[in-house]
Coordinates of C-alpha atoms in Angstrom, one line a residue:
M9 CA -14.0 308.4 -53.5
P10 CA -14.9 304.7 -54.2
P11 CA -15.4 304.1 -57.9
D12 CA -18.9 302.5 -57.3
W13 CA -20.7 305.4 -55.8
D14 CA -23.0 305.4 -58.9
D15 CA -24.3 302.1 -57.7
A16 CA -25.6 303.6 -54.5
R17 CA -29.2 304.7 -54.4
P18 CA -29.3 307.8 -52.3
A19 CA -32.8 308.5 -51.1
R20 CA -34.3 311.7 -49.7
R21 CA -31.9 313.8 -47.7
E22 CA -34.2 314.3 -44.7
A23 CA -37.4 312.3 -44.4
L24 CA -39.8 314.3 -42.2
P25 CA -43.0 312.8 -40.7
R26 CA -46.1 314.4 -42.2
S27 CA -47.5 315.0 -38.8
W28 CA -44.7 317.4 -38.1
L29 CA -45.0 319.3 -41.4
G30 CA -48.1 321.1 -40.2
G31 CA -46.2 322.7 -37.3
L32 CA -43.5 324.4 -39.4
S33 CA -42.9 328.0 -38.6
G34 CA -40.5 328.9 -41.3
T35 CA -37.5 327.9 -43.4
H36 CA -33.9 328.7 -43.4
G37 CA -32.2 328.1 -46.7
D38 CA -33.1 324.5 -47.8
E39 CA -33.8 323.4 -44.3
V40 CA -37.1 323.5 -42.4
I41 CA -37.2 324.9 -38.9
A42 CA -39.8 323.9 -36.4
S43 CA -41.5 325.9 -33.8
Y44 CA -41.5 324.4 -30.3
R45 CA -43.2 327.2 -28.5
S46 CA -46.5 325.4 -28.0
P47 CA -47.1 323.9 -24.5
E48 CA -45.7 320.4 -24.3
P49 CA -47.2 317.4 -22.5
S50 CA -45.3 315.7 -19.8
A51 CA -43.2 312.7 -20.9
A52 CA -45.5 310.3 -19.3
E53 CA -48.6 311.9 -20.9
W54 CA -46.9 311.9 -24.3
I55 CA -46.2 308.2 -24.0
Q56 CA -49.7 307.5 -23.0
E57 CA -51.1 309.4 -25.9
Q58 CA -48.9 307.7 -28.6
P59 CA -51.0 306.0 -31.3
A60 CA -49.8 303.1 -33.3
R61 CA -48.2 304.5 -36.4
E62 CA -49.5 303.4 -39.8
L63 CA -47.0 301.9 -42.3
R64 CA -48.1 301.9 -45.8
E65 CA -46.4 301.7 -49.2
P66 CA -48.4 303.3 -52.0
G67 CA -50.2 300.5 -54.0
W68 CA -50.2 298.0 -51.1
W69 CA -53.6 296.8 -49.8
E70 CA -54.6 298.3 -46.6
S71 CA -55.1 294.8 -45.2
T72 CA -51.4 294.0 -45.5
E73 CA -50.9 293.1 -41.9
Q74 CA -47.1 293.4 -41.9
F75 CA -47.1 297.1 -42.7
R76 CA -50.3 298.3 -41.0
L77 CA -49.0 299.1 -37.6
A78 CA -45.6 299.8 -36.0
R79 CA -46.0 297.2 -33.3
T80 CA -43.8 297.3 -30.2
S81 CA -43.8 295.3 -27.0
F82 CA -45.6 298.1 -25.2
G83 CA -49.1 299.4 -25.5
P84 CA -49.8 303.0 -24.4
R85 CA -50.6 302.0 -20.9
Q86 CA -47.7 299.6 -20.6
A87 CA -45.3 302.2 -22.1
R88 CA -46.4 304.8 -19.6
E89 CA -46.0 302.5 -16.6
L90 CA -42.6 301.4 -18.0
Y91 CA -41.4 305.0 -18.3
R92 CA -42.4 305.9 -14.8
R93 CA -40.8 302.7 -13.4
L94 CA -37.5 303.3 -15.2
A95 CA -37.5 307.0 -14.1
R96 CA -37.4 305.8 -10.5
W97 CA -34.5 303.4 -11.1
R98 CA -31.1 303.9 -9.4
P99 CA -28.3 301.3 -9.1
A100 CA -28.4 300.0 -5.6
Y101 CA -25.5 299.9 -3.2
W102 CA -26.9 297.5 -0.7
P103 CA -26.4 294.2 -2.7
L104 CA -22.7 295.1 -2.9
V105 CA -22.4 296.0 0.8
V106 CA -24.3 292.9 2.0
S107 CA -22.4 290.6 -0.3
Y108 CA -19.1 292.0 0.8
L109 CA -19.8 291.6 4.5
V110 CA -21.0 288.0 4.0
D111 CA -18.1 287.1 1.8
L112 CA -15.6 288.6 4.1
V113 CA -17.0 286.6 7.1
L114 CA -17.1 283.4 5.1
V115 CA -13.7 283.8 3.5
G116 CA -12.1 284.7 6.8
W117 CA -13.8 281.9 8.7
F118 CA -12.7 279.1 6.3
T119 CA -9.3 280.4 5.4
D120 CA -6.3 278.5 6.9
P121 CA -3.4 280.7 8.0
V122 CA -1.0 278.3 6.3
F123 CA -1.1 278.3 2.5
G124 CA -0.4 275.3 0.4
V125 CA 0.8 274.7 -3.2
L126 CA -2.0 276.7 -4.6
G127 CA -1.4 279.7 -2.3
W128 CA 0.6 281.9 -4.7
P129 CA -1.3 281.1 -7.9
L130 CA -4.6 281.9 -6.2
T131 CA -3.2 285.0 -4.5
V132 CA -2.6 286.4 -8.0
L133 CA -5.6 285.0 -9.8
W134 CA -8.3 285.9 -7.3
T135 CA -6.8 289.4 -6.6
W136 CA -6.2 290.2 -10.3
P137 CA -9.7 291.6 -11.1
I138 CA -9.5 294.2 -8.3
F139 CA -8.9 297.1 -10.7
S140 CA -12.1 296.3 -12.6
T141 CA -13.9 296.0 -9.3
L142 CA -12.8 299.4 -8.0
T143 CA -13.6 301.0 -11.4
G144 CA -17.1 299.5 -11.3
I145 CA -17.8 300.9 -7.9
V146 CA -16.6 304.3 -9.1
G147 CA -19.0 303.8 -12.0
I148 CA -22.0 303.0 -9.7
R149 CA -21.3 306.3 -7.9
R150 CA -21.0 308.2 -11.1
T151 CA -24.3 306.8 -12.5
R152 CA -26.2 307.7 -9.3
K153 CA -24.7 311.2 -9.5
A154 CA -25.6 311.6 -13.2
L155 CA -29.2 310.5 -12.5
R156 CA -29.6 313.0 -9.7
K157 CA -28.2 315.8 -11.9
S158 CA -30.4 314.9 -14.8
K159 CA -33.5 314.8 -12.6
A160 CA -32.8 318.2 -11.1
R161 CA -32.1 319.7 -14.5
W162 CA -35.2 318.4 -16.3
S163 CA -37.6 318.2 -13.4
D164 CA -39.8 321.1 -14.7
H165 CA -39.7 319.9 -18.3
G166 CA -42.1 317.8 -20.2
L167 CA -41.4 316.3 -23.6
T168 CA -38.0 317.4 -25.0
R169 CA -37.7 318.0 -28.7
T170 CA -34.5 318.7 -30.5
Q171 CA -33.8 320.3 -33.9
A172 CA -30.8 318.0 -34.4
F173 CA -31.1 315.7 -37.3
L174 CA -30.9 312.1 -36.1
I175 CA -29.8 309.3 -38.4
V176 CA -30.3 305.8 -37.1
V177 CA -28.0 303.3 -38.8
V178 CA -28.9 299.6 -38.6
T179 CA -26.3 297.4 -40.3
T180 CA -27.6 293.9 -40.9
I181 CA -26.3 290.7 -42.5
G182 CA -29.8 290.3 -43.9
R183 CA -30.4 286.6 -43.2
H184 CA -33.9 285.2 -42.8
D185 CA -33.3 284.0 -39.3
I186 CA -32.5 287.6 -38.3
Y187 CA -35.3 289.4 -40.1
R188 CA -38.0 289.2 -37.4
A189 CA -35.6 290.8 -34.9
L190 CA -34.7 293.5 -37.4
E191 CA -38.4 294.2 -38.1
R192 CA -39.2 294.4 -34.4
S193 CA -36.3 296.9 -33.8
V194 CA -37.0 299.1 -36.8
L195 CA -40.7 299.4 -35.8
S196 CA -39.7 300.5 -32.3
Y197 CA -37.7 303.4 -33.9
I198 CA -40.7 304.5 -35.8
A199 CA -42.9 304.2 -32.7
Y200 CA -40.8 306.2 -30.2
L201 CA -38.2 308.4 -31.9
P202 CA -40.2 310.8 -34.2
R203 CA -41.8 312.9 -31.4
C204 CA -38.5 313.9 -29.9
F205 CA -36.6 313.9 -33.2
P206 CA -38.9 315.5 -35.9
R207 CA -35.9 315.4 -38.2
L208 CA -35.3 311.6 -38.4
R209 CA -34.1 309.0 -40.9
I210 CA -33.5 305.3 -40.4
D211 CA -30.9 303.8 -42.7
I212 CA -31.0 300.0 -43.0
V213 CA -27.7 298.9 -44.4
I214 CA -27.5 295.6 -46.2
D215 CA -25.0 293.9 -48.6
E216 CA -26.1 293.4 -52.2
G217 CA -27.6 290.0 -52.7
C218 CA -28.3 289.2 -49.0
E219 CA -30.9 286.5 -48.7
A220 CA -33.6 288.5 -47.1
T221 CA -33.3 291.5 -49.5
G222 CA -37.0 291.3 -50.6
R223 CA -38.4 291.2 -47.1
I224 CA -36.1 294.1 -45.9
A225 CA -37.0 296.1 -49.0
R226 CA -40.7 295.8 -48.2
L227 CA -40.1 296.8 -44.7
A228 CA -38.2 299.9 -45.9
A229 CA -41.0 300.8 -48.4
G230 CA -43.5 300.8 -45.6
S231 CA -42.4 304.1 -44.1
E232 CA -41.1 307.4 -45.4
L233 CA -38.7 307.5 -42.5
I234 CA -36.7 304.5 -43.7
R235 CA -34.0 304.4 -46.4
L236 CA -32.5 301.2 -47.6
V237 CA -28.8 301.4 -48.3
T238 CA -27.3 298.6 -50.4
V239 CA -23.6 298.0 -50.3
P240 CA -22.4 296.9 -53.8
M241 CA -20.5 293.6 -54.0
R242 CA -17.5 295.3 -55.6
Y243 CA -17.2 298.0 -52.9
R244 CA -13.8 297.9 -51.2
T245 CA -12.5 300.3 -48.5
A246 CA -9.0 301.8 -48.8
N247 CA -7.7 299.5 -46.0
G248 CA -9.6 296.4 -47.1
T249 CA -12.0 296.3 -44.1
R250 CA -14.5 293.4 -44.1
F251 CA -17.6 292.3 -42.4
K252 CA -19.9 294.7 -40.6
A253 CA -17.3 297.5 -40.5
R254 CA -17.2 297.5 -44.3
A255 CA -20.9 298.1 -44.6
T256 CA -20.8 300.6 -41.8
N257 CA -18.0 302.5 -43.5
Y258 CA -20.0 302.5 -46.8
S259 CA -23.0 304.2 -45.2
H260 CA -20.5 306.6 -43.4
E261 CA -19.0 307.6 -46.8
L262 CA -22.4 308.0 -48.2
R263 CA -23.3 310.5 -45.5
I264 CA -20.2 312.4 -46.2
R265 CA -21.0 312.5 -49.9
E266 CA -24.4 313.9 -49.0
H267 CA -22.9 316.6 -46.8
E268 CA -24.4 315.2 -43.6
D269 CA -21.1 315.3 -41.7
R270 CA -22.2 318.4 -39.8
D271 CA -22.2 319.2 -36.1
E272 CA -26.0 319.3 -35.8
V273 CA -26.3 315.8 -37.3
W274 CA -26.1 312.9 -34.9
V275 CA -25.7 309.2 -35.9
L276 CA -27.2 306.5 -33.7
H277 CA -25.7 303.1 -34.4
M278 CA -27.9 300.1 -33.5
D279 CA -27.6 296.4 -34.0
D280 CA -30.3 294.6 -36.0
D281 CA -31.8 293.0 -33.0
T282 CA -31.8 296.0 -30.7
G283 CA -34.7 298.4 -30.4
V284 CA -35.6 301.4 -28.4
G285 CA -38.3 302.0 -25.8
P286 CA -40.3 304.9 -24.3
D287 CA -37.3 306.2 -22.3
T288 CA -34.7 306.1 -25.1
A289 CA -35.7 309.0 -27.3
L290 CA -36.2 311.3 -24.4
A291 CA -32.8 310.5 -22.9
M292 CA -31.0 311.1 -26.2
A293 CA -32.9 314.3 -27.0
R294 CA -32.1 315.7 -23.6
F295 CA -28.4 314.7 -24.0
I296 CA -28.2 316.5 -27.3
E297 CA -29.9 319.6 -26.0
E298 CA -27.4 319.7 -23.1
Q299 CA -24.6 319.7 -25.7
L300 CA -26.1 322.7 -27.5
Q301 CA -25.9 324.6 -24.2
A302 CA -22.4 323.4 -23.3
G303 CA -20.6 325.3 -26.0
H304 CA -16.9 324.4 -26.2
E305 CA -17.3 321.8 -23.5
A306 CA -19.8 319.8 -25.5
K307 CA -19.5 316.1 -25.8
H308 CA -19.2 314.4 -29.1
M309 CA -20.3 310.8 -28.3
A310 CA -22.4 309.0 -25.7
Q311 CA -23.7 305.6 -24.9
G312 CA -26.5 304.3 -22.7
I313 CA -27.6 300.9 -21.3
L314 CA -28.0 297.7 -23.2
T315 CA -30.8 295.6 -21.6
Y316 CA -32.4 292.3 -22.4
P317 CA -36.2 292.0 -21.9
R318 CA -37.3 288.5 -20.8
D319 CA -39.9 288.7 -23.6
Y320 CA -37.1 288.5 -26.3
A321 CA -35.3 285.6 -24.6
F322 CA -35.4 282.2 -26.3
N323 CA -33.1 280.5 -23.8
R324 CA -33.6 281.3 -20.1
L325 CA -30.0 280.2 -19.2
T326 CA -28.3 282.6 -21.6
W327 CA -30.7 285.4 -20.6
L328 CA -29.7 285.0 -17.0
A329 CA -26.1 284.8 -18.0
D330 CA -26.4 288.1 -19.8
S331 CA -27.5 289.8 -16.6
A332 CA -23.9 291.0 -16.2
R333 CA -24.0 293.1 -19.3
P334 CA -26.4 295.9 -18.4
A335 CA -24.7 296.0 -14.9
E336 CA -21.4 296.6 -16.6
D337 CA -23.0 299.5 -18.5
V338 CA -24.0 301.3 -15.3
A339 CA -20.7 300.5 -13.6
R340 CA -17.4 300.0 -15.4
F341 CA -18.5 301.5 -18.8
S342 CA -20.2 304.4 -17.0
A343 CA -16.9 305.1 -15.2
W344 CA -14.9 305.3 -18.4
T345 CA -17.2 306.5 -21.1
G346 CA -19.0 308.8 -18.6
S347 CA -15.7 310.4 -17.5
G348 CA -15.0 311.4 -21.1
T349 CA -12.6 308.7 -22.4
P350 CA -14.0 305.4 -23.4
R351 CA -10.9 303.3 -22.9
A352 CA -12.9 300.3 -21.7
G353 CA -14.5 300.2 -25.2
L354 CA -18.0 300.6 -26.5
H355 CA -20.8 298.3 -27.7
G356 CA -22.2 298.7 -31.2
E357 CA -25.8 299.5 -30.1
L358 CA -27.1 302.7 -28.6
L359 CA -23.9 304.4 -29.8
L360 CA -24.7 308.1 -30.4
V361 CA -21.9 310.0 -32.3
R362 CA -21.8 313.5 -33.7
A363 CA -21.6 313.1 -37.5
S364 CA -18.8 315.6 -37.9
I365 CA -16.6 313.8 -35.4
E366 CA -17.4 310.3 -36.9
A367 CA -16.2 311.7 -40.2
T368 CA -12.7 312.2 -38.8
I369 CA -12.5 308.6 -37.6
G370 CA -14.6 306.5 -40.0
W371 CA -14.8 302.7 -39.8
D372 CA -12.1 301.6 -42.2
F373 CA -10.0 299.7 -39.7
G374 CA -8.5 297.0 -42.0
P375 CA -9.3 293.3 -42.8
R376 CA -8.6 291.9 -39.3
S377 CA -11.0 294.1 -37.4
I378 CA -14.0 292.2 -35.9
V379 CA -14.7 294.5 -32.9
E380 CA -14.9 297.8 -34.7
D381 CA -16.9 299.4 -31.9
A382 CA -14.0 298.9 -29.4
Q383 CA -11.5 300.1 -32.0
F384 CA -13.5 303.2 -32.7
A385 CA -13.6 303.8 -28.9
L386 CA -9.8 303.7 -28.6
I387 CA -9.2 306.0 -31.5
F388 CA -11.8 308.4 -30.1
S389 CA -10.0 308.3 -26.7
A390 CA -6.7 309.3 -28.4
R391 CA -8.2 312.2 -30.4
Y392 CA -11.0 313.5 -28.3
A393 CA -10.1 312.7 -24.7
G394 CA -12.8 314.0 -22.3
R395 CA -15.5 314.3 -24.9
S396 CA -17.6 311.2 -24.4
A397 CA -20.6 310.9 -22.0
W398 CA -23.1 308.4 -20.5
F399 CA -26.8 308.8 -20.5
C400 CA -29.6 306.8 -18.9
G401 CA -31.4 305.7 -21.9
R402 CA -31.9 302.0 -22.6
S403 CA -31.8 299.9 -25.8
Y404 CA -33.7 296.6 -25.9
G405 CA -31.8 293.6 -27.3
S406 CA -32.0 289.8 -27.2
S407 CA -29.6 287.4 -25.6
P408 CA -28.1 284.5 -27.6
A409 CA -30.6 281.8 -28.5
S410 CA -28.4 278.9 -27.4
F411 CA -25.4 278.0 -25.3
R412 CA -23.4 277.5 -28.5
D413 CA -24.3 280.9 -29.8
F414 CA -23.3 282.4 -26.4
L415 CA -19.8 280.8 -26.6
R416 CA -19.4 281.9 -30.3
Q417 CA -20.3 285.5 -29.4
R418 CA -17.8 285.7 -26.5
E419 CA -15.2 284.0 -28.7
R420 CA -15.4 286.6 -31.3
W421 CA -15.3 289.4 -28.8
C422 CA -12.2 288.1 -27.1
W423 CA -10.5 287.3 -30.4
G424 CA -11.0 290.8 -31.7
L425 CA -10.0 292.5 -28.4
A426 CA -6.8 290.5 -28.3
A427 CA -6.0 291.7 -31.8
L428 CA -6.6 295.3 -30.7
V429 CA -4.1 294.9 -27.8
C430 CA -1.4 293.9 -30.3
N431 CA -2.4 296.7 -32.8
R432 CA 0.6 299.1 -32.7
S433 CA -1.3 301.8 -34.6
L434 CA -3.2 302.5 -31.4
Q435 CA -1.8 304.3 -28.4
L436 CA -0.2 302.0 -25.9
R437 CA -1.9 303.6 -22.9
N438 CA -5.3 303.1 -24.6
R439 CA -4.5 299.4 -25.2
L440 CA -3.4 298.7 -21.6
L441 CA -6.9 298.6 -20.1
I442 CA -8.1 296.3 -23.0
G443 CA -5.1 294.1 -22.4
Y444 CA -5.9 293.9 -18.7
S445 CA -9.5 293.0 -19.4
V446 CA -8.5 290.3 -22.0
M447 CA -6.2 288.7 -19.5
S448 CA -8.9 288.7 -16.9
W449 CA -11.2 287.0 -19.4
V450 CA -8.6 284.4 -20.5
V451 CA -7.8 283.3 -17.0
G452 CA -11.4 283.2 -16.1
P453 CA -11.8 279.4 -16.3
I454 CA -8.9 278.7 -13.9
Q455 CA -10.3 281.4 -11.5
N456 CA -13.5 279.4 -11.3
V457 CA -14.2 277.9 -7.9
T458 CA -15.2 274.6 -9.4
V459 CA -12.0 274.3 -11.4
V460 CA -9.9 275.3 -8.3
V461 CA -11.5 272.5 -6.2
L462 CA -10.9 270.0 -9.0
V463 CA -7.2 271.1 -9.2
A464 CA -6.8 270.9 -5.4
F465 CA -8.2 267.4 -5.5
L466 CA -5.8 266.4 -8.3
V467 CA -2.7 267.8 -6.5
G468 CA -3.7 266.4 -3.2
D469 CA -3.7 269.7 -1.4
D470 CA -7.0 271.3 -0.5
R471 CA -5.5 274.4 1.1
T472 CA -6.7 277.5 -0.9
S473 CA -5.4 280.1 1.5
P474 CA -3.6 283.1 0.0
A475 CA 0.1 283.8 0.5
S476 CA -0.9 286.8 2.5
M477 CA -4.0 287.3 4.7
F478 CA -4.0 291.0 3.6
V479 CA -5.6 290.1 0.3
L480 CA -8.7 288.5 1.9
P481 CA -10.6 291.9 1.9
L482 CA -9.8 292.2 -1.8
W483 CA -11.0 288.7 -2.5
A484 CA -14.2 289.4 -0.7
L485 CA -14.7 292.7 -2.6
N486 CA -14.1 291.0 -6.0
M487 CA -16.7 288.3 -5.1
A488 CA -19.2 290.8 -3.9
Y489 CA -18.9 292.9 -7.1
V490 CA -19.6 289.8 -9.3
I491 CA -22.7 289.1 -7.2
W492 CA -23.8 292.7 -7.5
M493 CA -23.4 292.6 -11.3
Y494 CA -25.7 289.6 -11.7
W495 CA -28.1 290.8 -9.1
E496 CA -28.4 294.4 -10.4
G497 CA -28.3 293.3 -14.0
L498 CA -31.1 290.9 -13.5
R499 CA -33.1 293.7 -11.9
L500 CA -32.4 295.9 -15.0
N501 CA -33.5 293.2 -17.4
A502 CA -36.6 292.4 -15.4
E503 CA -37.7 296.0 -15.2
V504 CA -37.9 296.3 -19.0
S505 CA -39.7 292.9 -19.3
G506 CA -43.4 292.1 -19.1
G507 CA -44.6 292.6 -15.6
G508 CA -41.6 294.7 -14.6
R509 CA -40.4 292.4 -11.8
R510 CA -38.1 289.5 -11.2
K511 CA -39.8 286.2 -10.8
W512 CA -39.4 284.8 -7.3
W513 CA -36.9 282.2 -8.4
E514 CA -34.7 284.3 -10.7
P515 CA -32.6 286.1 -8.0
W516 CA -31.8 282.8 -6.4
A517 CA -31.0 281.1 -9.7
V518 CA -28.8 283.9 -10.9
I519 CA -26.7 283.9 -7.7
L520 CA -26.4 280.1 -7.5
L521 CA -25.4 279.8 -11.2
I522 CA -22.6 282.4 -11.0
P523 CA -19.9 279.6 -11.2
I524 CA -21.6 278.2 -14.3
F525 CA -21.9 281.7 -15.9
G526 CA -18.2 282.3 -15.1
L527 CA -17.3 279.1 -17.0
M528 CA -19.5 280.1 -19.9
E529 CA -17.8 283.5 -20.1
G530 CA -14.3 282.2 -19.6
L531 CA -14.5 279.3 -22.0
G532 CA -15.7 281.6 -24.8
G533 CA -12.9 284.0 -24.0
L534 CA -10.3 281.3 -23.8
R535 CA -11.4 279.8 -27.2
G536 CA -11.2 283.2 -28.8
F537 CA -7.7 283.9 -27.4
A538 CA -6.5 280.5 -28.5
K539 CA -7.6 281.2 -32.1
F540 CA -5.8 284.6 -32.0
V541 CA -2.6 282.9 -30.8
R542 CA -2.9 280.3 -33.5
R543 CA -3.4 283.2 -36.0
A544 CA -6.5 281.5 -37.3
E545 CA -8.4 283.5 -40.0
N546 CA -10.6 286.0 -38.2
K547 CA -14.3 285.6 -38.7
F548 CA -17.2 287.9 -37.9
T549 CA -19.7 285.4 -36.5
V550 CA -23.3 286.6 -36.6
I551 CA -25.5 284.5 -34.3
A552 CA -29.3 284.0 -34.8
K553 CA -31.3 286.8 -33.2
P554 CA -34.5 285.8 -31.3
S555 CA -37.5 288.0 -32.0

């Protein structure tokens, strides 16, 4: 046990909303059991009826605007419309099929049967991503199947409530430029989670002495659902973990100390700029209820979709570039995490883990860990193969505020993933897929069409035909899958934005800018890999979070 546990300030074990206390039907030991036998409204009716929740701290004036209402981006009517719109969503096949046919015709039409000096390098480089492409297509099919099964299973149900205790953990660096995004996210938890999770607590985890401590403390004091967890400066993990994982591990050890590492307790990890919407709570509650009925086949971890509303975007270029991320969640990540073994990794938001299982893994991964979510995924894959799942709930985040922040973010990810590939404490088979992905990332810039044309001009040979014509269908499929990712990802992001639709110019822009986006992704990855090779000191770069 760390020597400085006395410096922690444990708050109430389970903060229950007052509105729920009136519906208690009895107690069991020290825990309160709720009765859910009363008729429930439909999910859409529940969302429509949601009032703004008051946030007050005793002694504060009622006119204190910051704590009066749990404001979100959606009013009752907008929330109802958003929920219904998202309930109809399915990942579409037709953009992939149309793109493939067009690409195949164009590639075949312009390909010279005789290859030149670039023939063999391009044969390898442009064929290399085929495994990721095929995995993504499998994921699209899995997602559509999962949505059909969920709709059939819950078609006669209204609002789903669960007796599971949900702890939302938000670890933040606590800077002033991040506070507004943190506030927006925390208020969304208060607005949408309590009705499906009557037993709820929100832990905001900060380092002692962070610059926005006062503002965050006032935010935490505004609701009985929030607990502020302060990580003491002198706290050290057994393995010397630093950065975000250190703070996450501290809150994890605190939960163990408070005996919350139980099967009926679920921990939802969220980033400080990522909130929830009217669909998120319902999807998580239904997933947890399904695990109660699954018995020995129950899953221990799940993840949903990370989306980027246009309303939170400070920079339209980086917002369009981030279209690929939600598409990856419903394709490649759905294929791996949804199949039970998250070898492709995880992202740190909308990560739902059973507390008893998290207790066996923890977050103490050592001082070089800067992608703790991916490392957690690989350890989980080794210990609990087949026990992860995917659910169709969304989290609502913000894309980087600038081109520079975009590169720094990708740099850190690639840097950390490259370190994971070389981490011999992890199973080799669980590192191979990450290694394949890192290699695809690192060679991204030289796969870019613009770079290839420039190289062909410099070597005086403009023939870009492959060494074998049999790879042309694979090239066309890889190109079609990239187009599908940006097309479908833009659709996902637009659906959670104001208006719920893509603007007329956005689909054209996102397709035409794919070569630019490829360079942006590839340059960030190449810089991160170069720093790993140089053995530069690893840094956990936290970019500014638009609100």
